[in-house]
PDB file of C-alpha atoms and ligand atoms in Angstrom:
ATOM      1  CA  UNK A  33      60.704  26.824  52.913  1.00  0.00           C
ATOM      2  CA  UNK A  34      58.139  24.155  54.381  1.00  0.00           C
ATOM      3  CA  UNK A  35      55.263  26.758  53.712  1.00  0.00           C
ATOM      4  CA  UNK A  36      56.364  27.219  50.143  1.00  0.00           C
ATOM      5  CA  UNK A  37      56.492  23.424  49.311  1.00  0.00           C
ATOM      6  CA  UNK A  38      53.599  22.951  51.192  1.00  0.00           C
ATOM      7  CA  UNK A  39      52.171  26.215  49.729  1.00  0.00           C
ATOM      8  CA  UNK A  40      52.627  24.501  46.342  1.00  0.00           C
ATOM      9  CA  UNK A  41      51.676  21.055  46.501  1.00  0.00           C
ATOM     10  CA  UNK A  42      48.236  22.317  47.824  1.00  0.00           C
ATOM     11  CA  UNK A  43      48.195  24.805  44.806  1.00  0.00           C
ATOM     12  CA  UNK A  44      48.848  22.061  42.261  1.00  0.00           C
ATOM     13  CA  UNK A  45      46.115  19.347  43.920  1.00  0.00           C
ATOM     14  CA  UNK A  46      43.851  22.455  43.737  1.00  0.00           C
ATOM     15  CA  UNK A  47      44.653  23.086  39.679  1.00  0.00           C
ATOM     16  CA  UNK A  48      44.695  19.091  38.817  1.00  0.00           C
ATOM     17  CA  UNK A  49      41.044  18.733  40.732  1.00  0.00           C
ATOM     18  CA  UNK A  50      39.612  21.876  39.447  1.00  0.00           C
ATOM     19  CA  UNK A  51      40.814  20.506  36.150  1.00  0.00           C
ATOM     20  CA  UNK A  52      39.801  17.266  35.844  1.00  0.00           C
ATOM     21  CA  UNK A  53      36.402  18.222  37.575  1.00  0.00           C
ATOM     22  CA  UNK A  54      35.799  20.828  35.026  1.00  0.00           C
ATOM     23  CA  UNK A  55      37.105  18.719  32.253  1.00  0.00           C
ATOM     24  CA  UNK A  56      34.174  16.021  33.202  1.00  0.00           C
ATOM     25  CA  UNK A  57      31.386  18.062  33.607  1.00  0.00           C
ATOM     26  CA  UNK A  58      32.049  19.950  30.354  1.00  0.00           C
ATOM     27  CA  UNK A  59      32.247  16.423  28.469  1.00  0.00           C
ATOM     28  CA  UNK A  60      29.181  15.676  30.254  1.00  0.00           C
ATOM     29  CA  UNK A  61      27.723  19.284  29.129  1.00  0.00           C
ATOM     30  CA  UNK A  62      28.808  18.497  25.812  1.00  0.00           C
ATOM     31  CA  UNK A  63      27.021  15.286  24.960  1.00  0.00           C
ATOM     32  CA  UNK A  64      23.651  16.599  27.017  1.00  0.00           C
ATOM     33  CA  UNK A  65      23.929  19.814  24.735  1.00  0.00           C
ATOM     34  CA  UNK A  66      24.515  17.186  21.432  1.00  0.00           C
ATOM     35  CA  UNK A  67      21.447  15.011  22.995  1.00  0.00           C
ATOM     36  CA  UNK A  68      19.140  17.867  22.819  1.00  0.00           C
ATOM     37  CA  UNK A  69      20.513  19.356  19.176  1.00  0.00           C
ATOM     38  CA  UNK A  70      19.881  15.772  18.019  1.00  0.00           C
ATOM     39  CA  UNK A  71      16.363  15.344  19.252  1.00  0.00           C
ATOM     40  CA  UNK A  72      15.486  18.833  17.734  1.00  0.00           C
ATOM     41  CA  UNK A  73      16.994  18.564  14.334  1.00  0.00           C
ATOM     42  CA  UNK A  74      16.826  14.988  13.356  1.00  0.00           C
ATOM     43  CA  UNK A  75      12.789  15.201  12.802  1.00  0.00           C
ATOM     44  CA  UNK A  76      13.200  18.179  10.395  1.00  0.00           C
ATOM     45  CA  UNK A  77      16.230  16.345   8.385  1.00  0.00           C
ATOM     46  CA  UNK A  78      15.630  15.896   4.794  1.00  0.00           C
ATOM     47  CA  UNK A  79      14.505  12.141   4.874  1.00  0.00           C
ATOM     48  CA  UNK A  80      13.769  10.142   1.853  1.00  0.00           C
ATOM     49  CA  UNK A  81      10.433   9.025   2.238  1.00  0.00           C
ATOM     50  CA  UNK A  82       9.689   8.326  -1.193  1.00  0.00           C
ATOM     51  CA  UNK A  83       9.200   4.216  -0.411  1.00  0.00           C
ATOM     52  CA  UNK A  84       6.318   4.913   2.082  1.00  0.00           C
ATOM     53  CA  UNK A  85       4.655   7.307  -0.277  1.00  0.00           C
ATOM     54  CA  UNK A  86       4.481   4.590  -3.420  1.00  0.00           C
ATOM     55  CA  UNK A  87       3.314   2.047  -0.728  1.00  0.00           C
ATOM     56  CA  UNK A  88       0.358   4.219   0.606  1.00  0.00           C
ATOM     57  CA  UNK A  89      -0.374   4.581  -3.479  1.00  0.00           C
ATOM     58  CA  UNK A  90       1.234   7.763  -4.321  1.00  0.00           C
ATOM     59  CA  UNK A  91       3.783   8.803  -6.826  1.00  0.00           C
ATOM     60  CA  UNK A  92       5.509  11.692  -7.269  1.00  0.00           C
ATOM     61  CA  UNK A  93       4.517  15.175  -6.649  1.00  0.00           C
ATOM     62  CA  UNK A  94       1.302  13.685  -4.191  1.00  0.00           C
ATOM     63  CA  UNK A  95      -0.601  12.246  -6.751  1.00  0.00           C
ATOM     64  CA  UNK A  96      -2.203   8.560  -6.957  1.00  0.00           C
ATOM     65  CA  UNK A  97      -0.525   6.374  -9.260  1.00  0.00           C
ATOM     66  CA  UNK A  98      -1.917   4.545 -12.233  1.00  0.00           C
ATOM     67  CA  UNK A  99      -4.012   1.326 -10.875  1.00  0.00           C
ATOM     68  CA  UNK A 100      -2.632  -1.476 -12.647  1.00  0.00           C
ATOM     69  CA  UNK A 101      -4.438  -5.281 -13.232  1.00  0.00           C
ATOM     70  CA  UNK A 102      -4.194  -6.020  -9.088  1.00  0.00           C
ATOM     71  CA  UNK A 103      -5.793  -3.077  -8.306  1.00  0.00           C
ATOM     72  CA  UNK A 104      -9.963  -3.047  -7.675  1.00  0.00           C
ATOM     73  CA  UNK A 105     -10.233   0.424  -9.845  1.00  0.00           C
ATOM     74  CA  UNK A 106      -8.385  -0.524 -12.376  1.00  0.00           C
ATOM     75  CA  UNK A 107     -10.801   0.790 -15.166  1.00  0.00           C
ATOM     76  CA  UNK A 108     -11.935  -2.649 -16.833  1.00  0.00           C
ATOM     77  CA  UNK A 109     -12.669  -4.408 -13.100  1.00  0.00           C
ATOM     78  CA  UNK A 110     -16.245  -1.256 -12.292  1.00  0.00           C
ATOM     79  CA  UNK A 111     -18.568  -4.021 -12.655  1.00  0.00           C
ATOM     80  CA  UNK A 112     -16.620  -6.854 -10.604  1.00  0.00           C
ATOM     81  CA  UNK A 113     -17.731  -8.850  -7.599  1.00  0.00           C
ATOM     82  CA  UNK A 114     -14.982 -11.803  -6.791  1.00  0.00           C
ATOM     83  CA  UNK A 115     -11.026 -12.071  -6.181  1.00  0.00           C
ATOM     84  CA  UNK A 116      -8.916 -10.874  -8.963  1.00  0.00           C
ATOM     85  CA  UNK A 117      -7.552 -13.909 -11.195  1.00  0.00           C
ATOM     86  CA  UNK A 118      -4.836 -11.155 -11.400  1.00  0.00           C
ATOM     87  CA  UNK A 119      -3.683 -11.292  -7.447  1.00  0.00           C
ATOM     88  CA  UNK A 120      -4.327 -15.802  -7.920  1.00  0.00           C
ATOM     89  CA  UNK A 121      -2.019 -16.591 -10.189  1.00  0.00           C
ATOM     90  CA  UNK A 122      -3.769 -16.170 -13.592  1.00  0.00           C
ATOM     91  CA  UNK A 123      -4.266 -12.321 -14.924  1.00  0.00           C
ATOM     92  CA  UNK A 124      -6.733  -9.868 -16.104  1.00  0.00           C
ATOM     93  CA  UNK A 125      -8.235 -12.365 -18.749  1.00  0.00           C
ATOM     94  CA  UNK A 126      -6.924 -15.719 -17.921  1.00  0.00           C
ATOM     95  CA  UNK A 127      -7.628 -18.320 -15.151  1.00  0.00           C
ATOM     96  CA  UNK A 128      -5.009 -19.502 -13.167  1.00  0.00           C
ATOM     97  CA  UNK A 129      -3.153 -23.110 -13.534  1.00  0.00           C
ATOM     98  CA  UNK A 130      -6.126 -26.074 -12.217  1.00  0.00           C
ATOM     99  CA  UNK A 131      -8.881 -24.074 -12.681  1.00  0.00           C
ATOM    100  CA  UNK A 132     -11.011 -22.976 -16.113  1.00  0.00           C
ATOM    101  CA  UNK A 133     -13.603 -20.335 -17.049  1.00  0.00           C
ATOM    102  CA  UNK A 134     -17.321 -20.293 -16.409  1.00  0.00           C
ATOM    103  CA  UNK A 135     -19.355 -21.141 -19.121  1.00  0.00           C
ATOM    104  CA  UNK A 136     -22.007 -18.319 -17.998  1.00  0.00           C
ATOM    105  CA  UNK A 137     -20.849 -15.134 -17.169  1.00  0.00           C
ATOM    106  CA  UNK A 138     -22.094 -11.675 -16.029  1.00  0.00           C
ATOM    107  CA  UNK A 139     -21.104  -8.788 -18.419  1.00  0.00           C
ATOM    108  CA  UNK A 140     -20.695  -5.029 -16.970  1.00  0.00           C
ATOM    109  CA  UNK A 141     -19.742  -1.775 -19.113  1.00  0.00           C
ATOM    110  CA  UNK A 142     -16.655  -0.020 -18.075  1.00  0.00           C
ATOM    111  CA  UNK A 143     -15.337   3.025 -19.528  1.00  0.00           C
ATOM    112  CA  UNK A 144     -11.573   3.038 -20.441  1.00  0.00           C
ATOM    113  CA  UNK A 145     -10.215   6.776 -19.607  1.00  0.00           C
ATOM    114  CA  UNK A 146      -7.565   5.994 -21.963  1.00  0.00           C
ATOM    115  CA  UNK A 147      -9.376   6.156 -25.095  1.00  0.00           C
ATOM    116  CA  UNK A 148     -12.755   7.692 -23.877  1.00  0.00           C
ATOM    117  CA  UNK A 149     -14.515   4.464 -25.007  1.00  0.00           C
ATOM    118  CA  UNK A 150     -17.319   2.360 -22.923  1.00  0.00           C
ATOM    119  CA  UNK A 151     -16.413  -1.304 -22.968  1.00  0.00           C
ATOM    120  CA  UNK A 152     -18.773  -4.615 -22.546  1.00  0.00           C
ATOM    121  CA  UNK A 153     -16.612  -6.776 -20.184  1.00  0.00           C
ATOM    122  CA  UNK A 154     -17.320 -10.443 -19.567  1.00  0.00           C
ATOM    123  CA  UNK A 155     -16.684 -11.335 -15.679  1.00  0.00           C
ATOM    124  CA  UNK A 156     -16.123 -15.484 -15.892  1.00  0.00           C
ATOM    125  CA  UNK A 157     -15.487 -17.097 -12.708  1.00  0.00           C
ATOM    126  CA  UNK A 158     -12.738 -19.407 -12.578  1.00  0.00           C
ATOM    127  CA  UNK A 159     -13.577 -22.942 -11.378  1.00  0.00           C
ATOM    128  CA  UNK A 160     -12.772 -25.938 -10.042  1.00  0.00           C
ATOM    129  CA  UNK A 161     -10.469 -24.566  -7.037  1.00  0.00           C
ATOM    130  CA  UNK A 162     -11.424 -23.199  -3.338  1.00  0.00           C
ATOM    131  CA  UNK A 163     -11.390 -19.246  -3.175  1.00  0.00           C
ATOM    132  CA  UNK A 164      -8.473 -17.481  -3.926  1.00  0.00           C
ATOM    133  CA  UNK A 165      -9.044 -15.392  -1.020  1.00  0.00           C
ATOM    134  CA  UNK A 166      -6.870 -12.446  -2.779  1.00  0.00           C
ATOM    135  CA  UNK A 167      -7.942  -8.687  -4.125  1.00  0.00           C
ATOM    136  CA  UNK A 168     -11.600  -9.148  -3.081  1.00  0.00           C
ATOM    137  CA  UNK A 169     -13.183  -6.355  -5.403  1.00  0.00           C
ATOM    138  CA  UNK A 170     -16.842  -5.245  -5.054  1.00  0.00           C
ATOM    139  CA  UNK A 171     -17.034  -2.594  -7.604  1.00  0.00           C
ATOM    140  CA  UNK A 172     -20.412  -3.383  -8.884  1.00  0.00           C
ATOM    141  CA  UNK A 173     -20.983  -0.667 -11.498  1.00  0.00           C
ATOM    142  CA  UNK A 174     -24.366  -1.687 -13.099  1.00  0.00           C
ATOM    143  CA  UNK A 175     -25.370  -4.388 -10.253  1.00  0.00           C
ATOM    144  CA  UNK A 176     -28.873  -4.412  -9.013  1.00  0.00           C
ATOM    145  CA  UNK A 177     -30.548  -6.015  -6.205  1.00  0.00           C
ATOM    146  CA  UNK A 178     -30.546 -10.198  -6.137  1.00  0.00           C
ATOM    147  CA  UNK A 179     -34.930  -9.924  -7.121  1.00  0.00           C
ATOM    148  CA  UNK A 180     -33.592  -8.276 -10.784  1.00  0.00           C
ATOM    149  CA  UNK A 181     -32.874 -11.616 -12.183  1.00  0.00           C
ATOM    150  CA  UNK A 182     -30.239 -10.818 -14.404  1.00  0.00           C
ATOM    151  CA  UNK A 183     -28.693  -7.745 -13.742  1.00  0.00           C
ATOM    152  CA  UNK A 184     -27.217  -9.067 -10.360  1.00  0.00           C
ATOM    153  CA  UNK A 185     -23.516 -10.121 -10.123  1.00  0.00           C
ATOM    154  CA  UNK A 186     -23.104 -11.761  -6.585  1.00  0.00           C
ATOM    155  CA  UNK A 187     -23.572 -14.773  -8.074  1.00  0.00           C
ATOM    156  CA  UNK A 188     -21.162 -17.837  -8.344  1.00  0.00           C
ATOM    157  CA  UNK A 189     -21.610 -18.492 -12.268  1.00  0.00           C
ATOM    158  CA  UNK A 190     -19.222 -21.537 -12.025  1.00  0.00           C
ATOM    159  CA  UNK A 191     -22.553 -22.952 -11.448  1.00  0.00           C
ATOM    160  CA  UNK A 192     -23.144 -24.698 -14.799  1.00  0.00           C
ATOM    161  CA  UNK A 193     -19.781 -25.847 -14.889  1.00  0.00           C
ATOM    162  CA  UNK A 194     -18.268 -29.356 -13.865  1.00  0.00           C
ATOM    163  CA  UNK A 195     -17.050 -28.275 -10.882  1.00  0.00           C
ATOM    164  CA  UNK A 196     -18.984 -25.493  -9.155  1.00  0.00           C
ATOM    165  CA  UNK A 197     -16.044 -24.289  -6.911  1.00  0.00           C
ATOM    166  CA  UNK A 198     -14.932 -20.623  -7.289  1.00  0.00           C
ATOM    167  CA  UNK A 199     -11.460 -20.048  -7.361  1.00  0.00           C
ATOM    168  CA  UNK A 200     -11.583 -16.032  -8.622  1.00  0.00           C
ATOM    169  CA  UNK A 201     -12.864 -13.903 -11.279  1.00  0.00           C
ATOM    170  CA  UNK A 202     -11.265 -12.405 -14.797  1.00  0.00           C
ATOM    171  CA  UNK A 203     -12.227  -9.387 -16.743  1.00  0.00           C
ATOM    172  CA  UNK A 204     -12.180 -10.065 -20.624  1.00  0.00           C
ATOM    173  CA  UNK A 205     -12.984  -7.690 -22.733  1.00  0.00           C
ATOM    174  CA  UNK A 206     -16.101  -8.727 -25.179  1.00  0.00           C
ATOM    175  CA  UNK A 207     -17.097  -5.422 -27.114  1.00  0.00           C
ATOM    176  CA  UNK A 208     -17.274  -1.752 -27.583  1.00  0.00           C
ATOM    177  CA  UNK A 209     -20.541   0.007 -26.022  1.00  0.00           C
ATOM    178  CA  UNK A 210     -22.383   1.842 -28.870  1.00  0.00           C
ATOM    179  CA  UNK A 211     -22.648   5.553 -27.925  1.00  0.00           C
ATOM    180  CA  UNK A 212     -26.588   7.035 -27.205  1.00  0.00           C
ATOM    181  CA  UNK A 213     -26.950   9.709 -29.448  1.00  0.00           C
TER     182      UNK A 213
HETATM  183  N1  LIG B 125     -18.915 -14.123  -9.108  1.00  0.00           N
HETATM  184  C1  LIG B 125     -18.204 -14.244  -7.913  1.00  0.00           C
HETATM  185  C2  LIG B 125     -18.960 -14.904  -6.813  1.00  0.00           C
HETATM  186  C3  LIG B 125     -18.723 -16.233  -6.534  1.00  0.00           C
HETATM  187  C4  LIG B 125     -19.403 -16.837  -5.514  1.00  0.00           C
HETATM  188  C5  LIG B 125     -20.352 -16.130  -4.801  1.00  0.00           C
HETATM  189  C6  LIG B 125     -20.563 -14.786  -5.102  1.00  0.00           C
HETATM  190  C7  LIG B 125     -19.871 -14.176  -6.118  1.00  0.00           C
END
């Protein structure tokens, strides 16, 4: 009789301990199994990435997206040299609040892909404030070296104005290019 109790209390510490012990290291199993799934398949998971793609200047299906007035090729800005009025508070053709247009100007001609159409486009400075510091463009279609007086836009042309500080730089649109036939 002593054998057979003793016979199956050792039995049943045998079963709980195999049990539990198993129990444990198939948990642990488990999870490492779940930790490796995880690394594999999360990478491949159909992500929306959409947000990254318009902020490295891409719309949908890969392609670059319109440039708009605060970007540097943005069609009417090919002959610019200065911070966009655009990025400074003012826009495309208008200076921002404090500061007003140069009364000399250098004019560039830009064509306009939307109508197929060259365009004379006035760059005024606007002065009478520090730099803007903002969209520095440097597009310079047109711009010769500083000796060809005249055809050479680094220049500050708030020079004949009151104040000779430049603030930034506006693109106004001053006339339509006749065609070379
Ligand atoms: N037209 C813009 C500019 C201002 C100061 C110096 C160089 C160019």
């Amino acid at each position: 009789m002593k054998l057979l109790q003793w016979l199956d209390a050792f039995t049943e510490r045998r079963s709980r301990g195999l049990a539990s012990q198993t129990s444990r290291r198939s948990a642990l199993v488990g999870v490492g199994r779940l930790m490796v799934a995880t690394a594999f398949t999360l990478p491949v998971l159909p992500f929306d990435r959409s947000s990254q793609a318009l902020a490295a200047g891409h719309g949908s299906g890969g392609h670059k997206s319109e440039p708009t007035e605060t970007d540097c090729d943005y069609w009417r800005y090919c002959a610019v040299d200065g911070f966009l009025c655009s990025c400074c508070g003012g826009s495309a053709t208008s200076c921002p609040p404090g500061t007003t247009p140069s009364k000399v100007a250098w004019v560039g001609t830009c064509h306009n892909p939307a109508d197929g159409k060259d365009y004379l486009i006035s760059y005024n400075d606007c002065c009478g404030r520090g730099s803007c510091g903002r969209c520095l463009c440097n597009t310079n279609v047109g711009d010769r070296p500083g000796y060809r007086m005249g055809k050479h836009n680094d220049i500050n042309w708030c020079m004949a104005n009151d104040s000779s500080s430049f603030h930034c730089t506006t693109s106004v649109i001053v006339g339509v290019a006749e065609k070379d036939d």
